[in-house]
């Protein structure tokens, strides 16, 4: 029942917004601001950029409120607006960067064969997980996998026991496995 | 099968270095598997919104109402005060330490009828303030901005101790003036950066767009700046120097970068202190001859920053003890 109630209130608010009610707009802002801001900050990773984008999205929602007359699901509508804005922003940023370093354009626009893309995606994901590891674990992991040192060599180098090194490697692999569920075996066995 | 979904999902819920963020952004804009991106992002949309973000909603709504030009005054001020009072608790100690604030209060007595708002940004942070005329100021760490709740009609006056990046809305009839201890800057709708920390050796004004005139308080001399001009006033000797810079590069602190282009050792140290909220004691004066050019982003740890400083200046040794750093 409360869910149904929420949906009805939202429908009424949307109707009022279409008619130009500022109060209805503010009420909807309070409901959706945390979601939009959360989405923007999660993607942009910059508080300032996310604030600006969120404001732009809601200004657009207000300016184009007439369109809402055809909208059944406000949440899905605001999500699509936000997603498109985010993509446009990232694309224009990309264009700016490419413009600065024009030699890179060819590299990015070039079609990458599918398997190469899968490999580079995997590399990116691995790098991201490794970046989240505690400092010592990351160091141990890199020495082991990238420099190919043995556990006892690592233990000696950074002054911990071999057991600690083994624990770090196990935890590191576990973290990787939990994110990269399938192909991991090919790479780490 | 692409990994984009896993990448987006993992990316969304963690924080990364600038370099990794850039790699992921580059990956997102590839057009190959947009539908994967869409569905991954939709999942994030379901999960998004947190308590800490919800806490920003009221302030964001106020900013938006200002932008749309429909702040109903009674409602807005009431809420604003709640916000300011919360922040007020934060300023009491810094306010005492900012010795020059006494100067502001003297100035403020003249205009007692207008309520003044004081905005203090702690070290290690960077915040944005929207002024009553919708001008926008980014304040760097350790800065204090004092401005009236409502600007009077003849002149828009604000007081700054610290560093601010101003985007001023144009209004020919009511000039915008930034007052600092050493200089006053008269503005005609423009974008500029001013660094006027009370403890710094220099007060510097840098113009990005438009035009400003800088008045040196002690001599009442005026300087007109054109874009990319930087005017430095030596707070001790009173010497004024004007040079040219790439202003976009130098104001990067707003995006979390720390950029130094042939800057004095002392300046670099002060900026690191402000950005990281640490105290740095320099025990050896001989480093001050060094000019430093280096770029950091704010995700760098202080340990890493100090390592880089060490690699730039041969023979420099330092110890980090919590929030205190000693340079020998």
Short mmCIF file of C-alpha atoms in Angstrom, two decimals:
data_model
loop_
_atom_site.label_atom_id
_atom_site.label_comp_id
_atom_site.label_asym_id
_atom_site.label_seq_id
_atom_site.Cartn_x
_atom_site.Cartn_y
_atom_site.Cartn_z
CA UNK A 1 0.00 0.00 0.00
CA UNK A 2 2.67 2.58 0.87
CA UNK A 3 4.35 1.91 -2.49
CA UNK A 4 1.13 2.53 -4.32
CA UNK A 5 0.63 5.67 -2.24
CA UNK A 6 4.07 6.93 -3.23
CA UNK A 7 3.36 6.36 -6.88
CA UNK A 8 0.07 8.25 -6.72
CA UNK A 9 1.65 11.21 -4.90
CA UNK A 10 4.37 11.31 -7.52
CA UNK A 11 1.82 11.28 -10.32
CA UNK A 12 0.00 14.21 -8.75
CA UNK A 13 3.28 16.09 -8.31
CA UNK A 14 4.16 15.51 -11.96
CA UNK A 15 0.75 16.82 -13.06
CA UNK A 16 1.24 19.92 -10.91
CA UNK A 17 4.75 20.36 -12.30
CA UNK A 18 3.44 20.27 -15.86
CA UNK A 19 1.11 23.11 -14.87
CA UNK A 20 4.10 25.07 -13.59
CA UNK A 21 3.97 24.49 -9.83
CA UNK A 22 7.27 25.43 -8.20
CA UNK A 23 6.29 23.64 -5.00
CA UNK A 24 5.76 20.40 -6.89
CA UNK A 25 9.15 20.85 -8.56
CA UNK A 26 10.85 21.38 -5.17
CA UNK A 27 9.14 18.30 -3.75
CA UNK A 28 10.31 16.20 -6.69
CA UNK A 29 13.79 17.71 -6.41
CA UNK A 30 13.98 16.52 -2.82
CA UNK A 31 13.03 13.00 -3.87
CA UNK A 32 15.35 12.72 -6.86
CA UNK A 33 18.31 14.96 -6.04
CA UNK A 34 20.13 12.30 -3.98
CA UNK A 35 19.72 9.75 -6.77
CA UNK A 36 20.86 12.05 -9.56
CA UNK A 37 23.76 13.42 -7.53
CA UNK A 38 24.70 9.88 -6.49
CA UNK A 39 24.73 8.79 -10.12
CA UNK A 40 26.76 11.79 -11.28
CA UNK A 41 29.35 11.52 -8.54
CA UNK A 42 29.66 7.76 -9.06
CA UNK A 43 30.46 8.28 -12.72
CA UNK A 44 32.32 11.60 -12.72
CA UNK A 45 34.23 11.12 -9.44
CA UNK A 46 34.37 14.87 -8.95
CA UNK A 47 32.14 16.63 -6.45
CA UNK A 48 32.25 19.92 -8.34
CA UNK A 49 31.51 18.44 -11.77
CA UNK A 50 28.74 16.30 -10.28
CA UNK A 51 27.13 19.32 -8.56
CA UNK A 52 27.11 21.30 -11.79
CA UNK A 53 25.72 18.42 -13.79
CA UNK A 54 22.98 17.70 -11.24
CA UNK A 55 21.90 21.34 -11.31
CA UNK A 56 21.85 21.32 -15.11
CA UNK A 57 19.71 18.19 -15.17
CA UNK A 58 17.10 19.69 -12.85
CA UNK A 59 17.10 23.00 -14.70
CA UNK A 60 16.38 21.03 -17.85
CA UNK A 61 13.63 19.11 -16.07
CA UNK A 62 12.04 22.44 -15.13
CA UNK A 63 12.51 24.06 -18.54
CA UNK A 64 11.09 21.08 -20.37
CA UNK A 65 8.32 20.29 -17.90
CA UNK A 66 5.75 20.35 -20.71
CA UNK A 67 7.25 17.11 -22.02
CA UNK A 68 6.36 15.36 -18.78
CA UNK A 69 2.75 15.15 -19.86
CA UNK A 70 3.67 12.02 -21.85
CA UNK A 71 5.84 10.51 -19.13
CA UNK A 72 4.57 7.53 -17.16
CA UNK A 73 7.66 6.69 -15.15
CA UNK A 74 9.37 9.76 -13.84
CA UNK A 75 12.24 7.77 -12.36
CA UNK A 76 13.06 6.16 -15.71
CA UNK A 77 12.72 9.53 -17.44
CA UNK A 78 15.10 11.29 -15.05
CA UNK A 79 17.52 8.39 -15.33
CA UNK A 80 17.58 8.64 -19.13
CA UNK A 81 18.11 12.39 -18.96
CA UNK A 82 20.96 11.95 -16.51
CA UNK A 83 22.56 9.15 -18.50
CA UNK A 84 22.49 11.13 -21.74
CA UNK A 85 23.93 14.19 -20.03
CA UNK A 86 26.71 12.13 -18.50
CA UNK A 87 27.58 10.52 -21.82
CA UNK A 88 27.57 13.88 -23.62
CA UNK A 89 29.78 15.35 -20.94
CA UNK A 90 32.30 12.50 -21.07
CA UNK A 91 32.31 12.59 -24.86
CA UNK A 92 32.91 16.32 -25.03
CA UNK A 93 35.65 15.97 -22.44
CA UNK A 94 37.18 13.25 -24.57
CA UNK A 95 37.03 15.43 -27.64
CA UNK A 96 38.77 18.19 -25.71
CA UNK A 97 41.51 15.88 -24.56
CA UNK A 98 41.91 14.44 -28.04
CA UNK A 99 42.10 17.90 -29.42
CA UNK A 100 44.97 18.67 -27.11
CA UNK A 101 46.83 15.48 -27.94
CA UNK A 102 45.76 15.02 -31.53
CA UNK A 103 48.10 12.10 -32.10
CA UNK A 104 45.83 10.04 -29.89
CA UNK A 105 42.74 10.41 -32.04
CA UNK A 106 43.66 7.70 -34.48
CA UNK A 107 44.38 5.35 -31.65
CA UNK A 108 40.95 5.83 -30.09
CA UNK A 109 38.84 5.96 -33.21
CA UNK A 110 40.45 2.91 -34.68
CA UNK A 111 38.22 -0.15 -34.42
CA UNK A 112 39.64 -2.56 -31.94
CA UNK A 113 39.16 -6.25 -32.62
CA UNK A 114 36.71 -7.73 -30.16
CA UNK A 115 39.11 -10.08 -28.39
CA UNK A 116 41.57 -7.24 -27.91
CA UNK A 117 38.84 -5.19 -26.28
CA UNK A 118 37.99 -8.06 -23.95
CA UNK A 119 41.64 -8.33 -22.98
CA UNK A 120 42.04 -4.62 -22.36
CA UNK A 121 38.81 -4.54 -20.37
CA UNK A 122 40.09 -7.33 -18.22
CA UNK A 123 43.37 -5.54 -17.69
CA UNK A 124 41.48 -2.41 -16.67
CA UNK A 125 39.33 -4.31 -14.22
CA UNK A 126 42.35 -6.06 -12.70
CA UNK A 127 44.15 -2.72 -12.34
CA UNK A 128 41.09 -1.23 -10.66
CA UNK A 129 40.84 -4.04 -8.13
CA UNK A 130 44.58 -3.93 -7.46
CA UNK A 131 44.34 -0.19 -6.86
CA UNK A 132 41.79 -0.77 -4.08
CA UNK A 133 44.09 -3.16 -2.18
CA UNK A 134 45.82 -2.03 1.03
CA UNK A 135 49.33 -0.69 0.26
CA UNK A 136 51.37 -3.66 1.40
CA UNK A 137 49.14 -6.18 -0.33
CA UNK A 138 49.36 -4.23 -3.57
CA UNK A 139 53.15 -4.13 -3.36
CA UNK A 140 53.31 -7.85 -2.66
CA UNK A 141 50.89 -8.64 -5.46
CA UNK A 142 52.80 -6.58 -8.00
CA UNK A 143 56.14 -8.10 -7.01
CA UNK A 144 54.66 -11.54 -7.35
CA UNK A 145 52.65 -11.20 -10.57
CA UNK A 146 54.35 -8.43 -12.46
CA UNK A 147 57.97 -8.88 -11.48
CA UNK A 148 57.66 -12.63 -11.00
CA UNK A 149 59.44 -12.77 -7.65
CA UNK A 150 59.00 -15.81 -5.44
CA UNK A 151 57.23 -15.55 -2.09
CA UNK A 152 60.46 -15.89 -0.13
CA UNK A 153 62.18 -13.26 -2.27
CA UNK A 154 59.32 -10.85 -1.58
CA UNK A 155 59.36 -11.66 2.14
CA UNK A 156 63.06 -10.83 2.28
CA UNK A 157 62.70 -7.65 0.23
CA UNK A 158 60.02 -6.02 2.32
CA UNK A 159 60.96 -7.56 5.66
CA UNK A 160 57.93 -9.70 6.49
CA UNK A 161 57.51 -13.45 6.96
CA UNK A 162 56.85 -15.75 4.04
CA UNK A 163 53.51 -16.61 5.65
CA UNK A 164 52.44 -12.95 5.52
CA UNK A 165 53.33 -12.83 1.83
CA UNK A 166 51.27 -15.94 1.16
CA UNK A 167 48.30 -14.48 3.04
CA UNK A 168 48.54 -11.29 1.02
CA UNK A 169 48.65 -13.17 -2.28
CA UNK A 170 45.67 -15.31 -1.28
CA UNK A 171 43.61 -12.30 -0.23
CA UNK A 172 44.61 -10.46 -3.39
CA UNK A 173 43.52 -13.34 -5.62
CA UNK A 174 40.32 -13.69 -3.64
CA UNK A 175 39.50 -10.01 -4.18
CA UNK A 176 40.20 -10.38 -7.89
CA UNK A 177 38.12 -13.53 -8.15
CA UNK A 178 35.11 -11.96 -6.48
CA UNK A 179 35.01 -9.23 -9.11
CA UNK A 180 36.20 -11.13 -12.14
CA UNK A 181 34.24 -14.29 -11.83
CA UNK A 182 34.97 -16.34 -14.94
CA UNK A 183 38.05 -15.75 -17.06
CA UNK A 184 40.28 -15.33 -14.05
CA UNK A 185 41.34 -18.98 -14.08
CA UNK A 186 42.96 -18.57 -17.48
CA UNK A 187 45.15 -15.80 -16.18
CA UNK A 188 46.11 -16.92 -12.75
CA UNK A 189 46.43 -20.68 -12.79
CA UNK B 1 31.19 -10.83 -23.95
CA UNK B 2 32.39 -7.49 -22.73
CA UNK B 3 33.52 -6.66 -19.25
CA UNK B 4 31.99 -3.21 -19.34
CA UNK B 5 29.23 -4.10 -16.91
CA UNK B 6 31.73 -5.33 -14.28
CA UNK B 7 33.90 -2.28 -14.88
CA UNK B 8 31.02 0.17 -14.45
CA UNK B 9 29.69 -1.60 -11.41
CA UNK B 10 33.06 -1.74 -9.66
CA UNK B 11 33.96 1.79 -10.71
CA UNK B 12 30.71 3.21 -9.40
CA UNK B 13 31.24 1.98 -5.87
CA UNK B 14 34.93 2.78 -5.36
CA UNK B 15 37.25 5.74 -5.62
CA UNK B 16 40.25 5.74 -7.93
CA UNK B 17 43.26 7.80 -8.93
CA UNK B 18 42.75 10.39 -11.66
CA UNK B 19 44.59 8.20 -14.15
CA UNK B 20 42.25 5.25 -13.59
CA UNK B 21 39.17 7.48 -13.69
CA UNK B 22 40.40 8.73 -17.05
CA UNK B 23 40.89 5.20 -18.37
CA UNK B 24 37.36 4.22 -17.35
CA UNK B 25 35.88 7.39 -18.85
CA UNK B 26 37.70 6.65 -22.09
CA UNK B 27 36.27 3.16 -22.03
CA UNK B 28 32.73 4.44 -21.41
CA UNK B 29 32.66 6.72 -24.44
CA UNK B 30 33.54 3.92 -26.85
CA UNK B 31 30.40 3.21 -28.82
CA UNK B 32 30.81 -0.56 -29.13
CA UNK B 33 28.59 -1.78 -26.31
CA UNK B 34 26.31 1.06 -25.34
CA UNK B 35 23.52 -1.28 -24.28
CA UNK B 36 25.82 -2.91 -21.72
CA UNK B 37 26.67 0.51 -20.40
CA UNK B 38 23.01 1.49 -20.21
CA UNK B 39 21.97 -1.55 -18.24
CA UNK B 40 24.98 -1.33 -15.92
CA UNK B 41 24.26 2.32 -15.23
CA UNK B 42 20.61 1.56 -14.62
CA UNK B 43 21.69 -0.85 -11.93
CA UNK B 44 23.79 1.94 -10.39
CA UNK B 45 20.76 4.23 -10.55
CA UNK B 46 18.80 1.73 -8.48
CA UNK B 47 21.62 1.60 -5.90
CA UNK B 48 22.52 5.27 -5.94
CA UNK B 49 21.67 7.89 -3.30
CA UNK B 50 23.26 7.80 0.12
CA UNK B 51 22.76 9.59 3.41
CA UNK B 52 25.77 11.82 2.87
CA UNK B 53 24.40 12.94 -0.49
CA UNK B 54 20.90 13.42 0.87
CA UNK B 55 22.42 15.84 3.39
CA UNK B 56 23.45 18.11 0.51
CA UNK B 57 19.95 18.26 -0.97
CA UNK B 58 18.72 21.35 0.89
CA UNK B 59 21.74 23.43 -0.04
CA UNK B 60 21.54 22.20 -3.64
CA UNK B 61 17.87 23.17 -3.81
CA UNK B 62 18.70 26.68 -2.58
CA UNK B 63 21.39 27.03 -5.23
CA UNK B 64 19.00 25.84 -7.90
CA UNK B 65 16.26 28.23 -6.79
CA UNK B 66 18.79 31.06 -6.99
CA UNK B 67 19.80 29.98 -10.48
CA UNK B 68 16.19 29.87 -11.59
CA UNK B 69 15.70 33.27 -9.97
CA UNK B 70 12.87 32.25 -7.66
CA UNK B 71 14.13 32.34 -4.13
CA UNK B 72 11.26 33.31 -1.88
CA UNK B 73 13.17 35.45 0.62
CA UNK B 74 11.51 34.47 3.92
CA UNK B 75 11.79 30.78 3.31
CA UNK B 76 15.32 30.92 1.99
CA UNK B 77 16.87 33.01 4.74
CA UNK B 78 15.40 30.84 7.42
CA UNK B 79 16.95 27.74 5.97
CA UNK B 80 20.17 29.51 5.14
CA UNK B 81 20.62 30.56 8.72
CA UNK B 82 20.30 27.01 9.95
CA UNK B 83 23.07 26.09 7.53
CA UNK B 84 25.25 29.05 8.44
CA UNK B 85 24.86 28.45 12.14
CA UNK B 86 26.01 24.89 11.74
CA UNK B 87 29.05 26.11 9.86
CA UNK B 88 29.60 28.91 12.35
CA UNK B 89 30.65 26.36 14.93
CA UNK B 90 33.51 25.40 12.64
CA UNK B 91 34.91 28.91 12.29
CA UNK B 92 35.36 30.05 15.80
CA UNK B 93 38.91 28.73 16.18
CA UNK B 94 40.14 29.49 12.65
CA UNK B 95 38.63 32.92 12.94
CA UNK B 96 40.79 33.73 15.92
CA UNK B 97 43.86 32.52 14.07
CA UNK B 98 43.10 34.62 11.04
CA UNK B 99 44.41 37.74 12.66
CA UNK B 100 43.33 39.95 9.84
CA UNK B 101 39.69 39.23 10.46
CA UNK B 102 39.73 42.11 12.93
CA UNK B 103 40.25 44.27 9.90
CA UNK B 104 37.06 43.00 8.36
CA UNK B 105 34.99 43.61 11.42
CA UNK B 106 36.08 47.23 11.50
CA UNK B 107 34.99 47.57 7.91
CA UNK B 108 31.77 45.81 8.69
CA UNK B 109 30.77 48.19 11.46
CA UNK B 110 30.22 50.84 8.84
CA UNK B 111 27.57 48.72 7.20
CA UNK B 112 26.00 47.35 10.32
CA UNK B 113 22.48 47.37 9.00
CA UNK B 114 23.34 44.60 6.51
CA UNK B 115 23.74 41.06 7.83
CA UNK B 116 27.15 39.65 6.90
CA UNK B 117 27.81 36.06 6.05
CA UNK B 118 31.21 34.59 6.83
CA UNK B 119 32.26 31.52 4.97
CA UNK B 120 35.34 29.67 6.16
CA UNK B 121 36.86 26.73 4.30
CA UNK B 122 39.08 24.48 6.44
CA UNK B 123 42.53 23.48 5.20
CA UNK B 124 42.50 20.51 2.88
CA UNK B 125 39.13 21.40 1.33
CA UNK B 126 37.83 23.41 -1.59
CA UNK B 127 34.27 24.74 -1.60
CA UNK B 128 31.99 26.71 -3.81
CA UNK B 129 29.93 29.67 -2.68
CA UNK B 130 27.15 31.33 -4.65
CA UNK B 131 26.85 35.01 -3.78
CA UNK B 132 23.53 36.91 -3.59
CA UNK B 133 24.05 38.24 -7.15
CA UNK B 134 24.67 34.66 -8.41
CA UNK B 135 28.39 35.26 -8.82
CA UNK B 136 30.31 32.13 -8.04
CA UNK B 137 33.41 31.74 -5.88
CA UNK B 138 35.53 28.64 -5.38
CA UNK B 139 37.39 29.00 -2.11
CA UNK B 140 40.65 27.17 -1.55
CA UNK B 141 41.53 25.60 1.85
CA UNK B 142 42.15 27.95 4.78
CA UNK B 143 40.24 30.85 3.20
CA UNK B 144 37.68 33.19 4.70
CA UNK B 145 35.12 35.08 2.63
CA UNK B 146 32.85 37.69 4.17
CA UNK B 147 29.91 39.01 2.16
CA UNK B 148 26.56 40.67 2.83
CA UNK B 149 23.34 38.72 2.76
CA UNK B 150 22.09 41.26 0.23
CA UNK B 151 24.30 43.50 -1.88
CA UNK B 152 23.43 47.18 -1.76
CA UNK B 153 22.66 48.87 -5.03
CA UNK B 154 25.78 50.97 -5.57
CA UNK B 155 28.55 48.45 -5.06
CA UNK B 156 28.94 44.73 -4.48
CA UNK B 157 31.64 44.35 -1.83
CA UNK B 158 33.21 41.18 -0.44
CA UNK B 159 36.21 40.63 1.82
CA UNK B 160 38.70 37.83 1.28
CA UNK B 161 41.53 36.39 3.35
CA UNK B 162 42.88 33.46 1.37
CA UNK B 163 42.47 32.24 -2.17
CA UNK B 164 39.35 32.46 -4.29
CA UNK B 165 38.48 31.90 -7.92
CA UNK B 166 35.71 34.34 -8.86
CA UNK B 167 33.23 34.22 -11.74
CA UNK B 168 31.43 37.51 -11.37
CA UNK B 169 28.07 38.18 -12.99
CA UNK B 170 28.15 41.32 -15.03
CA UNK B 171 26.30 44.37 -13.74
CA UNK B 172 27.50 47.70 -15.13
CA UNK B 173 25.52 49.71 -12.60
CA UNK B 174 26.93 47.98 -9.55
CA UNK B 175 30.68 47.27 -9.67
CA UNK B 176 32.00 44.23 -7.82
CA UNK B 177 34.89 44.83 -5.42
CA UNK B 178 37.03 42.24 -3.65
CA UNK B 179 38.77 43.73 -0.64
CA UNK B 180 41.85 42.09 0.83
CA UNK B 181 44.38 43.26 3.35
CA UNK B 182 46.81 44.52 0.73
CA UNK B 183 44.81 45.22 -2.41
CA UNK B 184 41.29 45.99 -3.59
CA UNK B 185 40.15 44.53 -6.88
CA UNK B 186 37.50 46.26 -8.90
CA UNK B 187 35.71 43.97 -11.30
CA UNK B 188 33.54 44.39 -14.35
CA UNK B 189 31.90 40.98 -14.88
CA UNK B 190 34.78 38.58 -15.28
CA UNK B 191 36.69 35.47 -14.19
CA UNK B 192 39.76 35.79 -12.05
CA UNK B 193 41.75 34.22 -9.25
CA UNK B 194 43.12 35.97 -6.20
CA UNK B 195 45.46 34.54 -3.58
CA UNK B 196 45.63 36.77 -0.51
CA UNK B 197 46.47 34.57 2.46
CA UNK B 198 47.38 36.75 5.43
CA UNK B 199 50.58 34.79 6.10
CA UNK B 200 51.83 34.67 2.52
CA UNK B 201 54.60 36.90 1.27
CA UNK B 202 52.64 37.81 -1.86
CA UNK B 203 49.11 38.80 -2.79
CA UNK B 204 48.54 37.70 -6.37
CA UNK B 205 45.70 38.50 -8.74
CA UNK B 206 45.35 36.56 -11.95
CA UNK B 207 42.83 37.39 -14.64
CA UNK B 208 41.25 34.75 -16.89
CA UNK B 209 38.54 36.71 -18.71
CA UNK B 210 37.21 40.26 -18.86
CA UNK B 211 38.99 43.05 -17.05
CA UNK B 212 39.78 44.04 -13.48
CA UNK B 213 41.62 46.90 -11.89
CA UNK B 214 43.78 46.26 -8.85
CA UNK B 215 44.29 49.01 -6.34
CA UNK B 216 47.23 48.74 -3.97
CA UNK B 217 45.88 49.92 -0.62
CA UNK B 218 49.14 51.34 0.74
CA UNK B 219 49.87 53.57 -2.25
CA UNK B 220 46.44 53.90 -3.89
CA UNK B 221 48.03 52.99 -7.23
CA UNK B 222 45.82 51.32 -9.82
CA UNK B 223 46.73 48.59 -12.28
CA UNK B 224 44.46 47.45 -15.11
CA UNK B 225 44.88 43.77 -15.96
CA UNK B 226 44.19 42.02 -19.25
CA UNK B 227 43.49 38.25 -19.49
CA UNK B 228 46.44 36.02 -18.50
CA UNK B 229 48.05 38.86 -16.55
CA UNK B 230 49.25 38.05 -13.08
CA UNK B 231 49.94 40.87 -10.65
CA UNK B 232 52.01 40.08 -7.56
CA UNK B 233 52.21 42.44 -4.62
CA UNK B 234 54.96 41.80 -2.12
CA UNK B 235 53.22 42.21 1.24
CA UNK B 236 56.52 43.07 2.94
CA UNK B 237 58.44 45.30 0.54
CA UNK B 238 55.43 46.69 -1.32
CA UNK B 239 57.03 45.80 -4.64
CA UNK B 240 54.62 45.14 -7.52
CA UNK B 241 55.41 42.81 -10.43
CA UNK B 242 53.31 42.01 -13.43
CA UNK B 243 53.86 38.91 -15.57
CA UNK B 244 52.08 36.68 -18.05
CA UNK B 245 50.80 33.16 -17.35
CA UNK B 246 48.52 30.53 -18.75
CA UNK B 247 45.70 31.24 -16.30
CA UNK B 248 43.68 28.10 -17.05
CA UNK B 249 46.60 26.00 -15.96
CA UNK B 250 47.30 27.90 -12.78
CA UNK B 251 43.72 27.84 -11.45
CA UNK B 252 43.62 24.06 -11.58
CA UNK B 253 43.36 23.81 -7.81
CA UNK B 254 39.58 23.93 -8.20
CA UNK B 255 39.56 20.54 -9.88
CA UNK B 256 41.80 19.08 -7.22
CA UNK B 257 45.10 19.62 -8.97
CA UNK B 258 48.10 21.23 -7.39
CA UNK B 259 50.15 22.78 -10.16
CA UNK B 260 53.36 24.70 -9.71
CA UNK B 261 55.10 26.50 -12.51
CA UNK B 262 58.47 27.90 -11.46
CA UNK B 263 57.13 28.72 -8.03
CA UNK B 264 59.13 29.61 -4.98
CA UNK B 265 59.84 26.83 -2.51
CA UNK B 266 57.96 28.68 0.28
CA UNK B 267 54.86 29.07 -1.90
CA UNK B 268 54.88 25.39 -2.76
CA UNK B 269 55.19 24.44 0.91
CA UNK B 270 52.34 26.75 1.93
CA UNK B 271 50.07 25.37 -0.77
CA UNK B 272 50.82 21.79 0.23
CA UNK B 273 50.02 22.70 3.84
CA UNK B 274 46.67 24.13 2.79
CA UNK B 275 45.73 21.30 0.47
CA UNK B 276 46.58 18.52 2.89
CA UNK B 277 45.85 20.21 6.20
CA UNK B 278 49.39 19.53 7.49
CA UNK B 279 52.00 21.71 9.20
CA UNK B 280 55.37 21.84 7.50
CA UNK B 281 58.39 23.18 9.39
CA UNK B 282 61.32 24.11 7.22
CA UNK B 283 64.43 23.94 9.40
CA UNK B 284 66.90 24.86 6.68
CA UNK B 285 66.53 28.21 4.88
CA UNK B 286 68.82 27.23 2.00
CA UNK B 287 66.02 25.63 -0.05
CA UNK B 288 64.25 28.91 -0.68
CA UNK B 289 66.41 29.61 -3.74
CA UNK B 290 64.73 26.72 -5.59
CA UNK B 291 62.02 27.30 -8.17
CA UNK B 292 59.73 24.30 -8.49
CA UNK B 293 57.66 23.11 -11.45
CA UNK B 294 55.55 20.07 -10.70
CA UNK B 295 51.94 18.85 -10.97
CA UNK B 296 50.06 16.71 -8.48
CA UNK B 297 46.49 15.65 -8.36
CA UNK B 298 44.72 15.70 -5.04
CA UNK B 299 44.32 11.95 -4.84
CA UNK B 300 48.06 11.77 -4.25
CA UNK B 301 48.91 10.97 -0.66
CA UNK B 302 51.01 13.46 1.27
CA UNK B 303 53.72 10.80 1.52
CA UNK B 304 53.91 10.61 -2.25
CA UNK B 305 53.91 14.40 -2.60
CA UNK B 306 56.84 14.68 -0.19
CA UNK B 307 58.73 11.96 -2.08
CA UNK B 308 58.33 13.94 -5.27
CA UNK B 309 59.45 17.18 -3.61
CA UNK B 310 62.45 15.29 -2.33
CA UNK B 311 63.27 14.01 -5.80
CA UNK B 312 63.04 17.53 -7.21
CA UNK B 313 65.34 19.06 -4.60
CA UNK B 314 68.51 17.07 -4.15
CA UNK B 315 69.67 16.46 -0.56
CA UNK B 316 66.33 17.44 0.97
CA UNK B 317 65.42 15.25 3.95
CA UNK B 318 62.12 15.16 5.78
CA UNK B 319 60.24 13.35 8.53
CA UNK B 320 56.47 12.91 8.66
CA UNK B 321 54.99 12.69 12.16
CA UNK B 322 51.22 12.57 11.84
CA UNK B 323 50.10 16.03 10.73
CA UNK B 324 53.56 17.55 11.23
CA UNK B 325 56.29 17.41 8.62
CA UNK B 326 59.84 18.52 9.33
CA UNK B 327 62.18 19.44 6.50
CA UNK B 328 65.84 19.34 7.46
#
